[in-house]
Amino acid sequence: MNTRLTRTLASVTFALAALCGLAFAGTAVTHMLDDGAVCVETGFWQNAKLASDEPLPIREGVDAAASATRLCQDDPSVAQRAADLGNELPWLLFGALALLLFSRLLNAVLEQGPFTDAVSRRLSALGWLVTVGTPVAGLVVGWSHSWLVASMAPIVGSEPTVAGPQALILAGLAAVIMGKIMREGVRMREDLEGTI
């Protein structure tokens, strides 16, 4: 096992986790203190043909782009600003937590070796975070987006969707299964060492 590479990877992963955490906190604070417009993309009117004198059914204070796929609220409410954050923050938080758990997994490999109970438990924890965190983050992003669109154009009423790379759920389940297999292997090795 190349310990220098593993140690470097653990350090880089921890640094990336810290950067994601700082980006999460910084984005939340600066965005909530910002007094600019909040914009959202919608594909509702993408194929619509409206007469030039026919107004779009949007709320007062909302500007629509020429294609009516981008809506901007000039003086957004606190709820609209928070919903706009829902498009960015869930994935930053998910990334920070996943990178932190991966860094801890690599540190356990360095300290105790790859086939230990601590490594199998940390691999399972990382797998469960990815398995559960991916759809949760995707739902928060989808719900935030649909609520923000509905707050600017009530007629749209888009259904919430799950955003993001949902294929990560399979990777998370694979990590959970590998963690359980490793845990059984560790238990069997300990039983074998006890009988010899």
PDB file of C-alpha atoms in Angstrom:
ATOM      1  CA  MET A   1       0.000   0.000   0.000  1.00  0.00           C
ATOM      2  CA  ASN A   2       1.370   3.413  -0.949  1.00  0.00           C
ATOM      3  CA  THR A   3       1.062   5.319   2.324  1.00  0.00           C
ATOM      4  CA  ARG A   4       2.458   8.572   0.925  1.00  0.00           C
ATOM      5  CA  LEU A   5      -0.218   8.690  -1.777  1.00  0.00           C
ATOM      6  CA  THR A   6      -2.954   7.766   0.709  1.00  0.00           C
ATOM      7  CA  ARG A   7      -1.760  10.407   3.182  1.00  0.00           C
ATOM      8  CA  THR A   8      -1.674  13.032   0.412  1.00  0.00           C
ATOM      9  CA  LEU A   9      -5.136  12.030  -0.788  1.00  0.00           C
ATOM     10  CA  ALA A  10      -6.495  12.191   2.778  1.00  0.00           C
ATOM     11  CA  SER A  11      -5.038  15.694   3.233  1.00  0.00           C
ATOM     12  CA  VAL A  12      -6.345  16.944  -0.118  1.00  0.00           C
ATOM     13  CA  THR A  13      -9.770  15.445   0.570  1.00  0.00           C
ATOM     14  CA  PHE A  14      -9.929  17.095   3.998  1.00  0.00           C
ATOM     15  CA  ALA A  15      -8.893  20.443   2.479  1.00  0.00           C
ATOM     16  CA  LEU A  16     -11.621  20.130  -0.166  1.00  0.00           C
ATOM     17  CA  ALA A  17     -14.163  19.279   2.545  1.00  0.00           C
ATOM     18  CA  ALA A  18     -13.134  22.402   4.457  1.00  0.00           C
ATOM     19  CA  LEU A  19     -13.391  24.518   1.293  1.00  0.00           C
ATOM     20  CA  CYS A  20     -16.872  23.162   0.562  1.00  0.00           C
ATOM     21  CA  GLY A  21     -17.882  23.917   4.147  1.00  0.00           C
ATOM     22  CA  LEU A  22     -16.550  27.476   3.871  1.00  0.00           C
ATOM     23  CA  ALA A  23     -18.285  27.913   0.507  1.00  0.00           C
ATOM     24  CA  PHE A  24     -21.514  26.669   2.104  1.00  0.00           C
ATOM     25  CA  ALA A  25     -21.301  29.148   4.983  1.00  0.00           C
ATOM     26  CA  GLY A  26     -20.066  32.018   2.831  1.00  0.00           C
ATOM     27  CA  THR A  27     -22.733  31.531   0.183  1.00  0.00           C
ATOM     28  CA  ALA A  28     -25.483  31.352   2.800  1.00  0.00           C
ATOM     29  CA  VAL A  29     -24.393  34.527   4.590  1.00  0.00           C
ATOM     30  CA  THR A  30     -23.613  36.656   1.545  1.00  0.00           C
ATOM     31  CA  HIS A  31     -26.720  35.589  -0.333  1.00  0.00           C
ATOM     32  CA  MET A  32     -29.072  36.324   2.565  1.00  0.00           C
ATOM     33  CA  LEU A  33     -27.454  39.757   3.075  1.00  0.00           C
ATOM     34  CA  ASP A  34     -27.540  40.575  -0.644  1.00  0.00           C
ATOM     35  CA  ASP A  35     -30.217  43.041  -1.727  1.00  0.00           C
ATOM     36  CA  GLY A  36     -30.111  42.223  -5.452  1.00  0.00           C
ATOM     37  CA  ALA A  37     -32.658  40.464  -7.610  1.00  0.00           C
ATOM     38  CA  VAL A  38     -33.378  36.750  -7.393  1.00  0.00           C
ATOM     39  CA  CYS A  39     -33.642  34.946 -10.727  1.00  0.00           C
ATOM     40  CA  VAL A  40     -34.874  31.492 -11.675  1.00  0.00           C
ATOM     41  CA  GLU A  41     -35.010  29.501 -14.901  1.00  0.00           C
ATOM     42  CA  THR A  42     -38.249  27.884 -16.041  1.00  0.00           C
ATOM     43  CA  GLY A  43     -39.108  25.985 -19.182  1.00  0.00           C
ATOM     44  CA  PHE A  44     -42.869  26.483 -18.809  1.00  0.00           C
ATOM     45  CA  TRP A  45     -43.247  29.037 -21.609  1.00  0.00           C
ATOM     46  CA  GLN A  46     -40.446  27.675 -23.746  1.00  0.00           C
ATOM     47  CA  ASN A  47     -42.689  26.587 -26.622  1.00  0.00           C
ATOM     48  CA  ALA A  48     -45.466  29.114 -26.053  1.00  0.00           C
ATOM     49  CA  LYS A  49     -46.447  31.622 -28.720  1.00  0.00           C
ATOM     50  CA  LEU A  50     -47.744  34.781 -27.069  1.00  0.00           C
ATOM     51  CA  ALA A  51     -48.988  37.829 -28.895  1.00  0.00           C
ATOM     52  CA  SER A  52     -46.742  40.852 -28.463  1.00  0.00           C
ATOM     53  CA  ASP A  53     -49.469  42.744 -26.595  1.00  0.00           C
ATOM     54  CA  GLU A  54     -50.423  39.777 -24.392  1.00  0.00           C
ATOM     55  CA  PRO A  55     -48.783  40.020 -20.944  1.00  0.00           C
ATOM     56  CA  LEU A  56     -47.270  37.021 -19.198  1.00  0.00           C
ATOM     57  CA  PRO A  57     -49.135  35.872 -16.078  1.00  0.00           C
ATOM     58  CA  ILE A  58     -46.403  36.844 -13.625  1.00  0.00           C
ATOM     59  CA  ARG A  59     -46.524  38.624 -10.281  1.00  0.00           C
ATOM     60  CA  GLU A  60     -45.925  42.332  -9.902  1.00  0.00           C
ATOM     61  CA  GLY A  61     -42.238  43.250  -9.714  1.00  0.00           C
ATOM     62  CA  VAL A  62     -41.125  40.203 -11.713  1.00  0.00           C
ATOM     63  CA  ASP A  63     -39.189  40.733 -14.934  1.00  0.00           C
ATOM     64  CA  ALA A  64     -39.250  38.067 -17.623  1.00  0.00           C
ATOM     65  CA  ALA A  65     -36.597  37.558 -20.264  1.00  0.00           C
ATOM     66  CA  ALA A  66     -37.599  37.774 -23.912  1.00  0.00           C
ATOM     67  CA  SER A  67     -37.951  33.998 -24.107  1.00  0.00           C
ATOM     68  CA  ALA A  68     -39.886  33.977 -20.794  1.00  0.00           C
ATOM     69  CA  THR A  69     -37.641  31.214 -19.509  1.00  0.00           C
ATOM     70  CA  ARG A  70     -35.856  33.425 -16.960  1.00  0.00           C
ATOM     71  CA  LEU A  71     -37.827  35.213 -14.273  1.00  0.00           C
ATOM     72  CA  CYS A  72     -36.281  37.791 -11.924  1.00  0.00           C
ATOM     73  CA  GLN A  73     -37.829  39.290  -8.790  1.00  0.00           C
ATOM     74  CA  ASP A  74     -36.385  42.761  -8.198  1.00  0.00           C
ATOM     75  CA  ASP A  75     -37.315  43.028  -4.529  1.00  0.00           C
ATOM     76  CA  PRO A  76     -37.467  39.406  -3.308  1.00  0.00           C
ATOM     77  CA  SER A  77     -38.922  38.341   0.002  1.00  0.00           C
ATOM     78  CA  VAL A  78     -36.852  36.501   2.600  1.00  0.00           C
ATOM     79  CA  ALA A  79     -38.592  33.261   1.612  1.00  0.00           C
ATOM     80  CA  GLN A  80     -37.704  33.783  -2.061  1.00  0.00           C
ATOM     81  CA  ARG A  81     -34.091  34.492  -1.161  1.00  0.00           C
ATOM     82  CA  ALA A  82     -34.007  31.344   1.002  1.00  0.00           C
ATOM     83  CA  ALA A  83     -35.565  29.286  -1.807  1.00  0.00           C
ATOM     84  CA  ASP A  84     -32.932  30.632  -4.185  1.00  0.00           C
ATOM     85  CA  LEU A  85     -30.304  29.333  -1.768  1.00  0.00           C
ATOM     86  CA  GLY A  86     -31.959  25.937  -2.012  1.00  0.00           C
ATOM     87  CA  ASN A  87     -30.552  25.645  -5.524  1.00  0.00           C
ATOM     88  CA  GLU A  88     -26.916  25.834  -4.329  1.00  0.00           C
ATOM     89  CA  LEU A  89     -26.519  24.965  -0.680  1.00  0.00           C
ATOM     90  CA  PRO A  90     -27.732  21.334  -0.547  1.00  0.00           C
ATOM     91  CA  TRP A  91     -25.042  20.122  -2.952  1.00  0.00           C
ATOM     92  CA  LEU A  92     -22.316  22.127  -1.178  1.00  0.00           C
ATOM     93  CA  LEU A  93     -23.301  20.629   2.171  1.00  0.00           C
ATOM     94  CA  PHE A  94     -23.551  17.136   0.672  1.00  0.00           C
ATOM     95  CA  GLY A  95     -20.121  17.515  -0.937  1.00  0.00           C
ATOM     96  CA  ALA A  96     -18.517  18.781   2.274  1.00  0.00           C
ATOM     97  CA  LEU A  97     -19.914  15.895   4.329  1.00  0.00           C
ATOM     98  CA  ALA A  98     -19.022  13.249   1.730  1.00  0.00           C
ATOM     99  CA  LEU A  99     -15.460  14.552   1.403  1.00  0.00           C
ATOM    100  CA  LEU A 100     -15.083  14.709   5.186  1.00  0.00           C
ATOM    101  CA  LEU A 101     -16.230  11.093   5.598  1.00  0.00           C
ATOM    102  CA  PHE A 102     -13.931   9.996   2.765  1.00  0.00           C
ATOM    103  CA  SER A 103     -11.014  11.759   4.443  1.00  0.00           C
ATOM    104  CA  ARG A 104     -11.792   9.985   7.733  1.00  0.00           C
ATOM    105  CA  LEU A 105     -11.964   6.677   5.843  1.00  0.00           C
ATOM    106  CA  LEU A 106      -8.503   7.272   4.374  1.00  0.00           C
ATOM    107  CA  ASN A 107      -7.120   8.234   7.789  1.00  0.00           C
ATOM    108  CA  ALA A 108      -8.464   4.977   9.249  1.00  0.00           C
ATOM    109  CA  VAL A 109      -6.742   3.066   6.435  1.00  0.00           C
ATOM    110  CA  LEU A 110      -3.468   4.840   7.271  1.00  0.00           C
ATOM    111  CA  GLU A 111      -3.734   4.282  11.021  1.00  0.00           C
ATOM    112  CA  GLN A 112      -5.054   0.713  11.188  1.00  0.00           C
ATOM    113  CA  GLY A 113      -4.701  -0.803   7.716  1.00  0.00           C
ATOM    114  CA  PRO A 114      -7.294  -1.401   5.015  1.00  0.00           C
ATOM    115  CA  PHE A 115      -9.032  -4.508   6.384  1.00  0.00           C
ATOM    116  CA  THR A 116     -10.173  -3.401   9.829  1.00  0.00           C
ATOM    117  CA  ASP A 117     -13.476  -2.886  11.543  1.00  0.00           C
ATOM    118  CA  ALA A 118     -13.016   0.910  11.648  1.00  0.00           C
ATOM    119  CA  VAL A 119     -12.465   1.073   7.878  1.00  0.00           C
ATOM    120  CA  SER A 120     -15.512  -1.089   7.154  1.00  0.00           C
ATOM    121  CA  ARG A 121     -17.686   1.056   9.432  1.00  0.00           C
ATOM    122  CA  ARG A 122     -16.468   4.295   7.857  1.00  0.00           C
ATOM    123  CA  LEU A 123     -17.011   2.883   4.385  1.00  0.00           C
ATOM    124  CA  SER A 124     -20.583   1.966   5.351  1.00  0.00           C
ATOM    125  CA  ALA A 125     -21.166   5.432   6.836  1.00  0.00           C
ATOM    126  CA  LEU A 126     -19.924   7.066   3.626  1.00  0.00           C
ATOM    127  CA  GLY A 127     -22.153   4.747   1.597  1.00  0.00           C
ATOM    128  CA  TRP A 128     -25.232   5.587   3.659  1.00  0.00           C
ATOM    129  CA  LEU A 129     -24.518   9.325   3.360  1.00  0.00           C
ATOM    130  CA  VAL A 130     -24.283   9.055  -0.424  1.00  0.00           C
ATOM    131  CA  THR A 131     -27.322   6.754  -0.660  1.00  0.00           C
ATOM    132  CA  VAL A 132     -29.587   8.921   1.493  1.00  0.00           C
ATOM    133  CA  GLY A 133     -27.997  12.322   0.899  1.00  0.00           C
ATOM    134  CA  THR A 134     -28.220  12.264  -2.890  1.00  0.00           C
ATOM    135  CA  PRO A 135     -32.032  12.068  -3.131  1.00  0.00           C
ATOM    136  CA  VAL A 136     -32.514  14.375  -0.137  1.00  0.00           C
ATOM    137  CA  ALA A 137     -30.288  17.066  -1.658  1.00  0.00           C
ATOM    138  CA  GLY A 138     -32.000  16.537  -5.020  1.00  0.00           C
ATOM    139  CA  LEU A 139     -35.451  16.915  -3.456  1.00  0.00           C
ATOM    140  CA  VAL A 140     -34.470  20.102  -1.605  1.00  0.00           C
ATOM    141  CA  VAL A 141     -33.101  21.592  -4.839  1.00  0.00           C
ATOM    142  CA  GLY A 142     -36.190  20.543  -6.825  1.00  0.00           C
ATOM    143  CA  TRP A 143     -38.666  21.797  -4.228  1.00  0.00           C
ATOM    144  CA  SER A 144     -36.828  25.087  -3.799  1.00  0.00           C
ATOM    145  CA  HIS A 145     -36.777  25.656  -7.551  1.00  0.00           C
ATOM    146  CA  SER A 146     -40.464  24.844  -8.068  1.00  0.00           C
ATOM    147  CA  TRP A 147     -41.546  27.001  -5.102  1.00  0.00           C
ATOM    148  CA  LEU A 148     -39.442  29.913  -6.372  1.00  0.00           C
ATOM    149  CA  VAL A 149     -40.966  29.654  -9.856  1.00  0.00           C
ATOM    150  CA  ALA A 150     -44.485  29.446  -8.374  1.00  0.00           C
ATOM    151  CA  SER A 151     -43.812  32.494  -6.193  1.00  0.00           C
ATOM    152  CA  MET A 152     -43.034  34.564  -9.314  1.00  0.00           C
ATOM    153  CA  ALA A 153     -45.529  33.058 -11.747  1.00  0.00           C
ATOM    154  CA  PRO A 154     -48.419  31.451  -9.849  1.00  0.00           C
ATOM    155  CA  ILE A 155     -50.031  30.042 -12.993  1.00  0.00           C
ATOM    156  CA  VAL A 156     -47.020  27.833 -13.697  1.00  0.00           C
ATOM    157  CA  GLY A 157     -47.452  25.575 -10.671  1.00  0.00           C
ATOM    158  CA  SER A 158     -44.585  23.300 -11.631  1.00  0.00           C
ATOM    159  CA  GLU A 159     -44.317  19.970  -9.880  1.00  0.00           C
ATOM    160  CA  PRO A 160     -41.256  19.482  -7.694  1.00  0.00           C
ATOM    161  CA  THR A 161     -38.607  17.301  -9.268  1.00  0.00           C
ATOM    162  CA  VAL A 162     -35.528  15.546  -7.986  1.00  0.00           C
ATOM    163  CA  ALA A 163     -32.435  17.317  -9.307  1.00  0.00           C
ATOM    164  CA  GLY A 164     -28.883  16.100  -9.490  1.00  0.00           C
ATOM    165  CA  PRO A 165     -26.958  12.927 -10.280  1.00  0.00           C
ATOM    166  CA  GLN A 166     -29.225  10.234  -8.850  1.00  0.00           C
ATOM    167  CA  ALA A 167     -26.877   7.521 -10.133  1.00  0.00           C
ATOM    168  CA  LEU A 168     -24.796   8.261  -7.029  1.00  0.00           C
ATOM    169  CA  ILE A 169     -27.366   6.236  -5.075  1.00  0.00           C
ATOM    170  CA  LEU A 170     -25.991   3.081  -6.719  1.00  0.00           C
ATOM    171  CA  ALA A 171     -22.432   4.020  -5.739  1.00  0.00           C
ATOM    172  CA  GLY A 172     -23.598   4.630  -2.178  1.00  0.00           C
ATOM    173  CA  LEU A 173     -25.335   1.260  -2.013  1.00  0.00           C
ATOM    174  CA  ALA A 174     -22.200  -0.405  -3.386  1.00  0.00           C
ATOM    175  CA  ALA A 175     -20.145   1.226  -0.612  1.00  0.00           C
ATOM    176  CA  VAL A 176     -22.637   0.041   2.030  1.00  0.00           C
ATOM    177  CA  ILE A 177     -22.482  -3.513   0.684  1.00  0.00           C
ATOM    178  CA  MET A 178     -18.668  -3.458   0.490  1.00  0.00           C
ATOM    179  CA  GLY A 179     -18.542  -2.173   4.071  1.00  0.00           C
ATOM    180  CA  LYS A 180     -20.689  -5.092   5.234  1.00  0.00           C
ATOM    181  CA  ILE A 181     -18.573  -7.584   3.282  1.00  0.00           C
ATOM    182  CA  MET A 182     -15.400  -6.111   4.795  1.00  0.00           C
ATOM    183  CA  ARG A 183     -16.924  -6.244   8.291  1.00  0.00           C
ATOM    184  CA  GLU A 184     -17.714  -9.949   7.844  1.00  0.00           C
ATOM    185  CA  GLY A 185     -14.183 -10.564   6.535  1.00  0.00           C
ATOM    186  CA  VAL A 186     -12.696  -8.801   9.562  1.00  0.00           C
ATOM    187  CA  ARG A 187     -14.895 -10.848  11.906  1.00  0.00           C
ATOM    188  CA  MET A 188     -13.914 -14.091  10.184  1.00  0.00           C
ATOM    189  CA  ARG A 189     -10.202 -13.177  10.353  1.00  0.00           C
ATOM    190  CA  GLU A 190     -10.508 -12.381  14.062  1.00  0.00           C
ATOM    191  CA  ASP A 191     -12.275 -15.730  14.654  1.00  0.00           C
ATOM    192  CA  LEU A 192      -9.560 -17.544  12.707  1.00  0.00           C
ATOM    193  CA  GLU A 193      -6.781 -15.784  14.631  1.00  0.00           C
ATOM    194  CA  GLY A 194      -8.532 -16.711  17.882  1.00  0.00           C
ATOM    195  CA  THR A 195      -8.574 -20.428  17.051  1.00  0.00           C
ATOM    196  CA  ILE A 196      -4.910 -20.623  15.990  1.00  0.00           C
TER     197      ILE A 196
END
